[in-house]
Amino acid sequence: MSNTPTKHADPHRVRNIILIAVGTAVIVVTYLYLAIGQPTEVAESSTSQASLIAIAGYVIGAVLLAAGSIHRLPTATIAMIPVAIALNIVVGQIVAVLGLPIYVDSIGTVLVSALAGPAAGVVTGILTNVIWGLTLSPIALPFAVVQVIIGVMAGYAARMGMFRRFYFAPIAGAVTGVVAAVISAPIAAFIFGGATGGGTGAIVGAFQAMGQSLLGATTLQGLLSDPLDKAITFTIVVLILAALPARFLQRFPFVRQYRVFGKAPVTPRSGE
C-alpha cells in the first residue's frame, strides 16, 4: 500500500461551485433583462418594478456568490469589504459631482480583487452599486454588472502577476476598461439615453453630432473614457499595495497561493 498522504477533498466543493454558477447566472440574466428590456423607469426611481427586479437580481446574485466563496475568505478580507464599498461610493460620488469624464468608482473593488481574488472582488463591486443605487444615485444600479467584470478581471490580473510591477497595472486596467465599455454601452444608451451624469454625457453628444447612433456614441465614449479610468484605478491600487507592509499582504491566502506580488510567502504567525 502507498504511504503517500492524500488531500482531503472539500466536502462542500460541489455545493460551492453550484452556488457560484447560479449566482453568476442570476447576474447575467439581470443584465440581459436591463440591456434587452430597456426599462427606462430605472433612471427615474429606485422603487419602480424594473428597479426592484434589478435590485433583487443583483442582490440574490451577490448573496449566492458570497455563499459559494465565503469559506475561502480570511477574516481580514471580510472586514475589508465594507471599507472598500465605502471607498468606491465616496470617490465615485465626488468625481460625479466634479463632472469629470472618468469614474474612479472601483478602487475598492480592484483592491479587494488583488488581495483576495475574483470572487471577493465581485461581491465588493456588485454590493457597491446596489447600495449606491439605493441610497444616492439610481443610475449606479444597472451598472452593477460592470463592477462584476472589473472584479473578475482584476482578480485574474493579480493571478497573472500584473500587480508585481508598477507598469503592468495600468495595462491590465486599460484592457479591463475596454471590456467594461462594451458591457456598459447598451445600459447607458437604452436606459439612460447616453446621459449618465458627470462629463461623459458631453462626449456622447459630441459623437452623436459626428453622425454616430446613440449606441455607437456611448460605445465610443466608453472606449475613450473606460480604459483611461481603469488604468488610473489600477495604478492607484498598485501604489496602495506597494505602501502596505509585506507581512500584511501575505496574510491573504490568495496572495500566497498565486504569489501575487512575486515574493516568497511569509508564514503568518500563529493565530493570524
PDB file of C-alpha atoms in Angstrom:
ATOM      1  CA  MET A   1       0.000   0.000   0.000  1.00  0.00           C
ATOM      2  CA  SER A   2       1.196   3.501  -0.776  1.00  0.00           C
ATOM      3  CA  ASN A   3       2.197   5.698   2.167  1.00  0.00           C
ATOM      4  CA  THR A   4       1.745   8.858   0.113  1.00  0.00           C
ATOM      5  CA  PRO A   5      -0.521  11.231   2.023  1.00  0.00           C
ATOM      6  CA  THR A   6      -3.679  12.239   0.253  1.00  0.00           C
ATOM      7  CA  LYS A   7      -5.501  15.533   0.404  1.00  0.00           C
ATOM      8  CA  HIS A   8      -8.951  15.543   1.886  1.00  0.00           C
ATOM      9  CA  ALA A   9     -11.423  16.816  -0.652  1.00  0.00           C
ATOM     10  CA  ASP A  10     -13.607  19.716   0.373  1.00  0.00           C
ATOM     11  CA  PRO A  11     -16.980  18.077   1.132  1.00  0.00           C
ATOM     12  CA  HIS A  12     -18.776  21.274   0.131  1.00  0.00           C
ATOM     13  CA  ARG A  13     -16.839  21.899  -3.084  1.00  0.00           C
ATOM     14  CA  VAL A  14     -19.653  20.865  -5.433  1.00  0.00           C
ATOM     15  CA  ARG A  15     -22.207  22.886  -3.482  1.00  0.00           C
ATOM     16  CA  ASN A  16     -19.996  25.961  -3.557  1.00  0.00           C
ATOM     17  CA  ILE A  17     -19.401  25.625  -7.299  1.00  0.00           C
ATOM     18  CA  ILE A  18     -23.148  25.375  -7.847  1.00  0.00           C
ATOM     19  CA  LEU A  19     -23.793  28.470  -5.716  1.00  0.00           C
ATOM     20  CA  ILE A  20     -21.205  30.471  -7.659  1.00  0.00           C
ATOM     21  CA  ALA A  21     -22.553  29.235 -11.005  1.00  0.00           C
ATOM     22  CA  VAL A  22     -26.170  30.033 -10.099  1.00  0.00           C
ATOM     23  CA  GLY A  23     -25.178  33.440  -8.715  1.00  0.00           C
ATOM     24  CA  THR A  24     -23.335  34.235 -11.917  1.00  0.00           C
ATOM     25  CA  ALA A  25     -26.323  33.126 -13.996  1.00  0.00           C
ATOM     26  CA  VAL A  26     -28.697  35.342 -11.987  1.00  0.00           C
ATOM     27  CA  ILE A  27     -26.438  38.359 -12.528  1.00  0.00           C
ATOM     28  CA  VAL A  28     -26.159  37.674 -16.269  1.00  0.00           C
ATOM     29  CA  VAL A  29     -29.937  37.260 -16.615  1.00  0.00           C
ATOM     30  CA  THR A  30     -30.495  40.530 -14.720  1.00  0.00           C
ATOM     31  CA  TYR A  31     -28.089  42.325 -17.039  1.00  0.00           C
ATOM     32  CA  LEU A  32     -29.813  40.895 -20.117  1.00  0.00           C
ATOM     33  CA  TYR A  33     -33.187  41.981 -18.740  1.00  0.00           C
ATOM     34  CA  LEU A  34     -31.885  45.544 -18.427  1.00  0.00           C
ATOM     35  CA  ALA A  35     -29.993  45.590 -21.735  1.00  0.00           C
ATOM     36  CA  ILE A  36     -32.722  43.958 -23.832  1.00  0.00           C
ATOM     37  CA  GLY A  37     -35.853  45.078 -21.975  1.00  0.00           C
ATOM     38  CA  GLN A  38     -34.574  48.681 -21.781  1.00  0.00           C
ATOM     39  CA  PRO A  39     -36.740  49.679 -18.756  1.00  0.00           C
ATOM     40  CA  THR A  40     -36.174  53.444 -18.687  1.00  0.00           C
ATOM     41  CA  GLU A  41     -38.063  53.836 -15.399  1.00  0.00           C
ATOM     42  CA  VAL A  42     -34.916  52.583 -13.625  1.00  0.00           C
ATOM     43  CA  ALA A  43     -33.417  56.019 -14.211  1.00  0.00           C
ATOM     44  CA  GLU A  44     -36.408  57.700 -12.587  1.00  0.00           C
ATOM     45  CA  SER A  45     -36.983  55.707  -9.404  1.00  0.00           C
ATOM     46  CA  SER A  46     -35.311  53.014  -7.358  1.00  0.00           C
ATOM     47  CA  THR A  47     -38.752  51.689  -6.353  1.00  0.00           C
ATOM     48  CA  SER A  48     -40.167  51.052  -9.819  1.00  0.00           C
ATOM     49  CA  GLN A  49     -40.889  47.457 -10.852  1.00  0.00           C
ATOM     50  CA  ALA A  50     -37.832  47.332 -13.114  1.00  0.00           C
ATOM     51  CA  SER A  51     -35.621  48.746 -10.363  1.00  0.00           C
ATOM     52  CA  LEU A  52     -36.886  46.187  -7.862  1.00  0.00           C
ATOM     53  CA  ILE A  53     -36.210  43.387 -10.362  1.00  0.00           C
ATOM     54  CA  ALA A  54     -32.679  44.724 -10.882  1.00  0.00           C
ATOM     55  CA  ILE A  55     -32.100  45.074  -7.150  1.00  0.00           C
ATOM     56  CA  ALA A  56     -33.408  41.574  -6.451  1.00  0.00           C
ATOM     57  CA  GLY A  57     -31.357  40.034  -9.263  1.00  0.00           C
ATOM     58  CA  TYR A  58     -28.100  41.681  -8.271  1.00  0.00           C
ATOM     59  CA  VAL A  59     -28.565  41.159  -4.532  1.00  0.00           C
ATOM     60  CA  ILE A  60     -29.504  37.481  -4.948  1.00  0.00           C
ATOM     61  CA  GLY A  61     -26.567  37.002  -7.309  1.00  0.00           C
ATOM     62  CA  ALA A  62     -24.194  38.669  -4.842  1.00  0.00           C
ATOM     63  CA  VAL A  63     -25.501  36.587  -1.925  1.00  0.00           C
ATOM     64  CA  LEU A  64     -25.077  33.343  -3.875  1.00  0.00           C
ATOM     65  CA  LEU A  65     -21.560  34.299  -4.940  1.00  0.00           C
ATOM     66  CA  ALA A  66     -20.695  35.217  -1.361  1.00  0.00           C
ATOM     67  CA  ALA A  67     -22.167  31.960  -0.024  1.00  0.00           C
ATOM     68  CA  GLY A  68     -20.111  29.975  -2.518  1.00  0.00           C
ATOM     69  CA  SER A  69     -16.838  31.752  -1.790  1.00  0.00           C
ATOM     70  CA  ILE A  70     -17.074  32.945   1.834  1.00  0.00           C
ATOM     71  CA  HIS A  71     -15.329  29.828   3.155  1.00  0.00           C
ATOM     72  CA  ARG A  72     -12.195  30.856   1.270  1.00  0.00           C
ATOM     73  CA  LEU A  73     -12.140  34.432   2.521  1.00  0.00           C
ATOM     74  CA  PRO A  74      -9.962  35.249   5.520  1.00  0.00           C
ATOM     75  CA  THR A  75     -11.268  37.456   8.304  1.00  0.00           C
ATOM     76  CA  ALA A  76      -9.162  40.344   7.003  1.00  0.00           C
ATOM     77  CA  THR A  77     -10.993  40.213   3.658  1.00  0.00           C
ATOM     78  CA  ILE A  78     -14.448  40.095   5.206  1.00  0.00           C
ATOM     79  CA  ALA A  79     -13.550  43.120   7.331  1.00  0.00           C
ATOM     80  CA  MET A  80     -12.124  44.957   4.331  1.00  0.00           C
ATOM     81  CA  ILE A  81     -15.138  44.582   2.026  1.00  0.00           C
ATOM     82  CA  PRO A  82     -17.358  47.214   3.750  1.00  0.00           C
ATOM     83  CA  VAL A  83     -14.454  49.678   3.749  1.00  0.00           C
ATOM     84  CA  ALA A  84     -13.840  49.014   0.049  1.00  0.00           C
ATOM     85  CA  ILE A  85     -17.530  49.556  -0.720  1.00  0.00           C
ATOM     86  CA  ALA A  86     -17.485  52.894   1.108  1.00  0.00           C
ATOM     87  CA  LEU A  87     -14.310  53.892  -0.769  1.00  0.00           C
ATOM     88  CA  ASN A  88     -15.927  53.122  -4.123  1.00  0.00           C
ATOM     89  CA  ILE A  89     -19.032  55.147  -3.340  1.00  0.00           C
ATOM     90  CA  VAL A  90     -17.315  58.172  -1.773  1.00  0.00           C
ATOM     91  CA  VAL A  91     -14.711  58.579  -4.505  1.00  0.00           C
ATOM     92  CA  GLY A  92     -17.234  57.857  -7.272  1.00  0.00           C
ATOM     93  CA  GLN A  93     -19.694  60.387  -5.873  1.00  0.00           C
ATOM     94  CA  ILE A  94     -17.014  63.086  -5.602  1.00  0.00           C
ATOM     95  CA  VAL A  95     -15.890  62.511  -9.188  1.00  0.00           C
ATOM     96  CA  ALA A  96     -19.501  62.615 -10.413  1.00  0.00           C
ATOM     97  CA  VAL A  97     -20.135  65.919  -8.620  1.00  0.00           C
ATOM     98  CA  LEU A  98     -16.984  67.374 -10.176  1.00  0.00           C
ATOM     99  CA  GLY A  99     -18.264  66.368 -13.622  1.00  0.00           C
ATOM    100  CA  LEU A 100     -15.092  64.587 -14.716  1.00  0.00           C
ATOM    101  CA  PRO A 101     -15.222  62.332 -17.827  1.00  0.00           C
ATOM    102  CA  ILE A 102     -13.996  59.354 -15.767  1.00  0.00           C
ATOM    103  CA  TYR A 103     -15.456  57.425 -12.814  1.00  0.00           C
ATOM    104  CA  VAL A 104     -12.753  56.157 -10.405  1.00  0.00           C
ATOM    105  CA  ASP A 105     -15.504  54.259  -8.556  1.00  0.00           C
ATOM    106  CA  SER A 106     -13.885  50.829  -8.430  1.00  0.00           C
ATOM    107  CA  ILE A 107     -10.689  51.374  -6.416  1.00  0.00           C
ATOM    108  CA  GLY A 108     -12.069  49.267  -3.571  1.00  0.00           C
ATOM    109  CA  THR A 109     -13.194  46.516  -5.947  1.00  0.00           C
ATOM    110  CA  VAL A 110      -9.768  46.231  -7.564  1.00  0.00           C
ATOM    111  CA  LEU A 111      -8.005  46.372  -4.190  1.00  0.00           C
ATOM    112  CA  VAL A 112     -10.081  43.505  -2.775  1.00  0.00           C
ATOM    113  CA  SER A 113      -9.670  41.510  -6.004  1.00  0.00           C
ATOM    114  CA  ALA A 114      -5.893  41.864  -5.880  1.00  0.00           C
ATOM    115  CA  LEU A 115      -5.709  40.693  -2.262  1.00  0.00           C
ATOM    116  CA  ALA A 116      -8.453  38.093  -2.093  1.00  0.00           C
ATOM    117  CA  GLY A 117      -9.293  37.045  -5.653  1.00  0.00           C
ATOM    118  CA  PRO A 118     -12.081  37.466  -8.207  1.00  0.00           C
ATOM    119  CA  ALA A 119     -14.990  36.203  -6.079  1.00  0.00           C
ATOM    120  CA  ALA A 120     -14.306  38.663  -3.261  1.00  0.00           C
ATOM    121  CA  GLY A 121     -13.906  41.462  -5.788  1.00  0.00           C
ATOM    122  CA  VAL A 122     -17.201  40.573  -7.463  1.00  0.00           C
ATOM    123  CA  VAL A 123     -19.084  40.657  -4.148  1.00  0.00           C
ATOM    124  CA  THR A 124     -17.487  44.011  -3.295  1.00  0.00           C
ATOM    125  CA  GLY A 125     -18.295  45.507  -6.680  1.00  0.00           C
ATOM    126  CA  ILE A 126     -21.876  44.379  -7.025  1.00  0.00           C
ATOM    127  CA  LEU A 127     -22.797  45.394  -3.475  1.00  0.00           C
ATOM    128  CA  THR A 128     -21.210  48.791  -4.122  1.00  0.00           C
ATOM    129  CA  ASN A 129     -23.591  49.577  -6.946  1.00  0.00           C
ATOM    130  CA  VAL A 130     -26.655  48.127  -5.236  1.00  0.00           C
ATOM    131  CA  ILE A 131     -26.040  50.214  -2.089  1.00  0.00           C
ATOM    132  CA  TRP A 132     -25.091  53.268  -4.125  1.00  0.00           C
ATOM    133  CA  GLY A 133     -28.150  52.913  -6.319  1.00  0.00           C
ATOM    134  CA  LEU A 134     -30.479  52.593  -3.331  1.00  0.00           C
ATOM    135  CA  THR A 135     -29.016  55.500  -1.360  1.00  0.00           C
ATOM    136  CA  LEU A 136     -27.519  58.193  -3.562  1.00  0.00           C
ATOM    137  CA  SER A 137     -27.776  57.539  -7.274  1.00  0.00           C
ATOM    138  CA  PRO A 138     -30.249  55.197  -9.038  1.00  0.00           C
ATOM    139  CA  ILE A 139     -28.012  55.499 -12.108  1.00  0.00           C
ATOM    140  CA  ALA A 140     -25.441  53.253 -10.405  1.00  0.00           C
ATOM    141  CA  LEU A 141     -27.753  50.261 -10.040  1.00  0.00           C
ATOM    142  CA  PRO A 142     -27.955  48.953 -13.641  1.00  0.00           C
ATOM    143  CA  PHE A 143     -24.166  49.207 -13.960  1.00  0.00           C
ATOM    144  CA  ALA A 144     -23.567  46.686 -11.156  1.00  0.00           C
ATOM    145  CA  VAL A 145     -22.665  44.094 -13.794  1.00  0.00           C
ATOM    146  CA  VAL A 146     -19.721  46.288 -14.831  1.00  0.00           C
ATOM    147  CA  GLN A 147     -18.330  46.003 -11.306  1.00  0.00           C
ATOM    148  CA  VAL A 148     -18.640  42.231 -11.662  1.00  0.00           C
ATOM    149  CA  ILE A 149     -16.477  42.355 -14.786  1.00  0.00           C
ATOM    150  CA  ILE A 150     -13.950  44.598 -13.025  1.00  0.00           C
ATOM    151  CA  GLY A 151     -13.766  42.269 -10.019  1.00  0.00           C
ATOM    152  CA  VAL A 152     -13.227  39.189 -12.184  1.00  0.00           C
ATOM    153  CA  MET A 153     -10.619  40.761 -14.456  1.00  0.00           C
ATOM    154  CA  ALA A 154      -8.730  42.430 -11.599  1.00  0.00           C
ATOM    155  CA  GLY A 155      -8.607  39.137  -9.717  1.00  0.00           C
ATOM    156  CA  TYR A 156      -7.217  37.245 -12.692  1.00  0.00           C
ATOM    157  CA  ALA A 157      -4.811  40.075 -13.449  1.00  0.00           C
ATOM    158  CA  ALA A 158      -3.467  39.624  -9.918  1.00  0.00           C
ATOM    159  CA  ARG A 159      -3.100  35.879 -10.508  1.00  0.00           C
ATOM    160  CA  MET A 160      -1.094  36.636 -13.659  1.00  0.00           C
ATOM    161  CA  GLY A 161       1.278  38.908 -11.749  1.00  0.00           C
ATOM    162  CA  MET A 162       0.071  42.205 -13.174  1.00  0.00           C
ATOM    163  CA  PHE A 163       0.456  43.882  -9.759  1.00  0.00           C
ATOM    164  CA  ARG A 164       4.097  42.853  -9.369  1.00  0.00           C
ATOM    165  CA  ARG A 165       5.365  45.838 -11.321  1.00  0.00           C
ATOM    166  CA  PHE A 166       4.063  49.384 -11.388  1.00  0.00           C
ATOM    167  CA  TYR A 167       3.978  49.486 -15.189  1.00  0.00           C
ATOM    168  CA  PHE A 168       1.945  46.271 -15.593  1.00  0.00           C
ATOM    169  CA  ALA A 169      -1.059  47.507 -13.603  1.00  0.00           C
ATOM    170  CA  PRO A 170      -2.245  50.264 -15.980  1.00  0.00           C
ATOM    171  CA  ILE A 171      -2.032  47.816 -18.898  1.00  0.00           C
ATOM    172  CA  ALA A 172      -4.337  45.394 -17.071  1.00  0.00           C
ATOM    173  CA  GLY A 173      -6.570  48.332 -16.205  1.00  0.00           C
ATOM    174  CA  ALA A 174      -6.817  49.516 -19.800  1.00  0.00           C
ATOM    175  CA  VAL A 175      -7.780  46.023 -21.008  1.00  0.00           C
ATOM    176  CA  THR A 176     -10.398  45.816 -18.251  1.00  0.00           C
ATOM    177  CA  GLY A 177     -11.700  49.218 -19.355  1.00  0.00           C
ATOM    178  CA  VAL A 178     -12.243  48.056 -22.926  1.00  0.00           C
ATOM    179  CA  VAL A 179     -14.368  45.109 -21.760  1.00  0.00           C
ATOM    180  CA  ALA A 180     -16.253  47.300 -19.274  1.00  0.00           C
ATOM    181  CA  ALA A 181     -17.020  49.844 -22.012  1.00  0.00           C
ATOM    182  CA  VAL A 182     -18.550  47.245 -24.306  1.00  0.00           C
ATOM    183  CA  ILE A 183     -20.655  45.753 -21.481  1.00  0.00           C
ATOM    184  CA  SER A 184     -21.906  49.107 -20.180  1.00  0.00           C
ATOM    185  CA  ALA A 185     -22.711  50.748 -23.540  1.00  0.00           C
ATOM    186  CA  PRO A 186     -26.188  49.169 -24.031  1.00  0.00           C
ATOM    187  CA  ILE A 187     -27.200  50.163 -20.497  1.00  0.00           C
ATOM    188  CA  ALA A 188     -26.007  53.747 -20.963  1.00  0.00           C
ATOM    189  CA  ALA A 189     -27.676  54.031 -24.374  1.00  0.00           C
ATOM    190  CA  PHE A 190     -31.019  52.309 -23.945  1.00  0.00           C
ATOM    191  CA  ILE A 191     -31.862  53.067 -20.303  1.00  0.00           C
ATOM    192  CA  PHE A 192     -30.273  56.483 -19.804  1.00  0.00           C
ATOM    193  CA  GLY A 193     -30.209  57.816 -23.359  1.00  0.00           C
ATOM    194  CA  GLY A 194     -26.452  58.242 -23.098  1.00  0.00           C
ATOM    195  CA  ALA A 195     -26.758  60.751 -20.250  1.00  0.00           C
ATOM    196  CA  THR A 196     -25.308  59.097 -17.153  1.00  0.00           C
ATOM    197  CA  GLY A 197     -24.068  62.239 -15.449  1.00  0.00           C
ATOM    198  CA  GLY A 198     -20.587  63.620 -14.982  1.00  0.00           C
ATOM    199  CA  GLY A 199     -18.615  64.686 -18.010  1.00  0.00           C
ATOM    200  CA  THR A 200     -19.385  61.616 -20.119  1.00  0.00           C
ATOM    201  CA  GLY A 201     -22.674  62.976 -21.490  1.00  0.00           C
ATOM    202  CA  ALA A 202     -20.879  65.741 -23.346  1.00  0.00           C
ATOM    203  CA  ILE A 203     -18.627  63.183 -25.026  1.00  0.00           C
ATOM    204  CA  VAL A 204     -21.645  61.113 -26.095  1.00  0.00           C
ATOM    205  CA  GLY A 205     -23.261  64.265 -27.511  1.00  0.00           C
ATOM    206  CA  ALA A 206     -20.110  65.091 -29.450  1.00  0.00           C
ATOM    207  CA  PHE A 207     -20.017  61.647 -31.072  1.00  0.00           C
ATOM    208  CA  GLN A 208     -23.720  61.900 -31.947  1.00  0.00           C
ATOM    209  CA  ALA A 209     -23.050  65.269 -33.580  1.00  0.00           C
ATOM    210  CA  MET A 210     -20.499  63.481 -35.764  1.00  0.00           C
ATOM    211  CA  GLY A 211     -23.240  61.152 -37.039  1.00  0.00           C
ATOM    212  CA  GLN A 212     -22.924  58.203 -34.656  1.00  0.00           C
ATOM    213  CA  SER A 213     -26.017  56.353 -33.455  1.00  0.00           C
ATOM    214  CA  LEU A 214     -26.799  56.529 -29.738  1.00  0.00           C
ATOM    215  CA  LEU A 215     -25.356  53.053 -29.109  1.00  0.00           C
ATOM    216  CA  GLY A 216     -22.336  53.833 -31.264  1.00  0.00           C
ATOM    217  CA  ALA A 217     -21.778  57.116 -29.431  1.00  0.00           C
ATOM    218  CA  THR A 218     -21.998  55.540 -25.970  1.00  0.00           C
ATOM    219  CA  THR A 219     -19.680  52.717 -27.051  1.00  0.00           C
ATOM    220  CA  LEU A 220     -17.083  55.135 -28.398  1.00  0.00           C
ATOM    221  CA  GLN A 221     -17.398  57.267 -25.277  1.00  0.00           C
ATOM    222  CA  GLY A 222     -16.838  54.177 -23.155  1.00  0.00           C
ATOM    223  CA  LEU A 223     -13.832  53.101 -25.221  1.00  0.00           C
ATOM    224  CA  LEU A 224     -12.406  56.580 -24.712  1.00  0.00           C
ATOM    225  CA  SER A 225     -13.157  57.005 -21.001  1.00  0.00           C
ATOM    226  CA  ASP A 226     -13.114  53.491 -19.528  1.00  0.00           C
ATOM    227  CA  PRO A 227      -9.582  52.347 -20.453  1.00  0.00           C
ATOM    228  CA  LEU A 228      -8.182  55.615 -19.068  1.00  0.00           C
ATOM    229  CA  ASP A 229     -10.362  55.347 -15.965  1.00  0.00           C
ATOM    230  CA  LYS A 230      -9.397  51.748 -15.224  1.00  0.00           C
ATOM    231  CA  ALA A 231      -5.706  52.405 -15.963  1.00  0.00           C
ATOM    232  CA  ILE A 232      -5.811  55.185 -13.357  1.00  0.00           C
ATOM    233  CA  THR A 233      -7.714  52.963 -10.922  1.00  0.00           C
ATOM    234  CA  PHE A 234      -5.313  50.021 -11.241  1.00  0.00           C
ATOM    235  CA  THR A 235      -2.362  52.390 -10.857  1.00  0.00           C
ATOM    236  CA  ILE A 236      -3.803  53.857  -7.658  1.00  0.00           C
ATOM    237  CA  VAL A 237      -4.335  50.347  -6.304  1.00  0.00           C
ATOM    238  CA  VAL A 238      -0.809  49.191  -7.111  1.00  0.00           C
ATOM    239  CA  LEU A 239       0.532  52.272  -5.288  1.00  0.00           C
ATOM    240  CA  ILE A 240      -1.630  51.465  -2.263  1.00  0.00           C
ATOM    241  CA  LEU A 241      -0.412  47.868  -2.291  1.00  0.00           C
ATOM    242  CA  ALA A 242       3.213  48.977  -2.561  1.00  0.00           C
ATOM    243  CA  ALA A 243       2.760  51.080   0.578  1.00  0.00           C
ATOM    244  CA  LEU A 244       1.338  48.200   2.645  1.00  0.00           C
ATOM    245  CA  PRO A 245       3.666  46.012   4.773  1.00  0.00           C
ATOM    246  CA  ALA A 246       4.653  42.703   3.176  1.00  0.00           C
ATOM    247  CA  ARG A 247       3.546  40.761   6.248  1.00  0.00           C
ATOM    248  CA  PHE A 248       0.052  42.225   5.972  1.00  0.00           C
ATOM    249  CA  LEU A 249      -0.165  41.342   2.275  1.00  0.00           C
ATOM    250  CA  GLN A 250       0.973  37.771   2.895  1.00  0.00           C
ATOM    251  CA  ARG A 251      -1.839  37.206   5.376  1.00  0.00           C
ATOM    252  CA  PHE A 252      -4.155  36.714   2.399  1.00  0.00           C
ATOM    253  CA  PRO A 253      -4.217  33.083   1.134  1.00  0.00           C
ATOM    254  CA  PHE A 254      -4.876  34.287  -2.434  1.00  0.00           C
ATOM    255  CA  VAL A 255      -1.694  36.388  -2.342  1.00  0.00           C
ATOM    256  CA  ARG A 256       0.370  33.476  -1.052  1.00  0.00           C
ATOM    257  CA  GLN A 257      -1.104  30.843  -3.363  1.00  0.00           C
ATOM    258  CA  TYR A 258      -0.577  32.814  -6.568  1.00  0.00           C
ATOM    259  CA  ARG A 259       2.449  34.836  -5.441  1.00  0.00           C
ATOM    260  CA  VAL A 260       0.560  37.958  -6.459  1.00  0.00           C
ATOM    261  CA  PHE A 261       3.493  40.189  -5.634  1.00  0.00           C
ATOM    262  CA  GLY A 262       6.218  37.767  -6.697  1.00  0.00           C
ATOM    263  CA  LYS A 263       7.720  37.420  -3.259  1.00  0.00           C
ATOM    264  CA  ALA A 264       8.416  34.310  -1.264  1.00  0.00           C
ATOM    265  CA  PRO A 265       5.471  33.635   1.036  1.00  0.00           C
ATOM    266  CA  VAL A 266       5.838  34.883   4.601  1.00  0.00           C
ATOM    267  CA  THR A 267       4.471  32.331   7.027  1.00  0.00           C
ATOM    268  CA  PRO A 268       1.921  34.101   9.209  1.00  0.00           C
ATOM    269  CA  ARG A 269       2.363  33.847  12.953  1.00  0.00           C
ATOM    270  CA  SER A 270       0.092  31.542  14.870  1.00  0.00           C
ATOM    271  CA  GLY A 271      -3.411  32.948  15.197  1.00  0.00           C
ATOM    272  CA  GLU A 272      -3.152  35.272  12.166  1.00  0.00           C
TER     273      GLU A 272
END
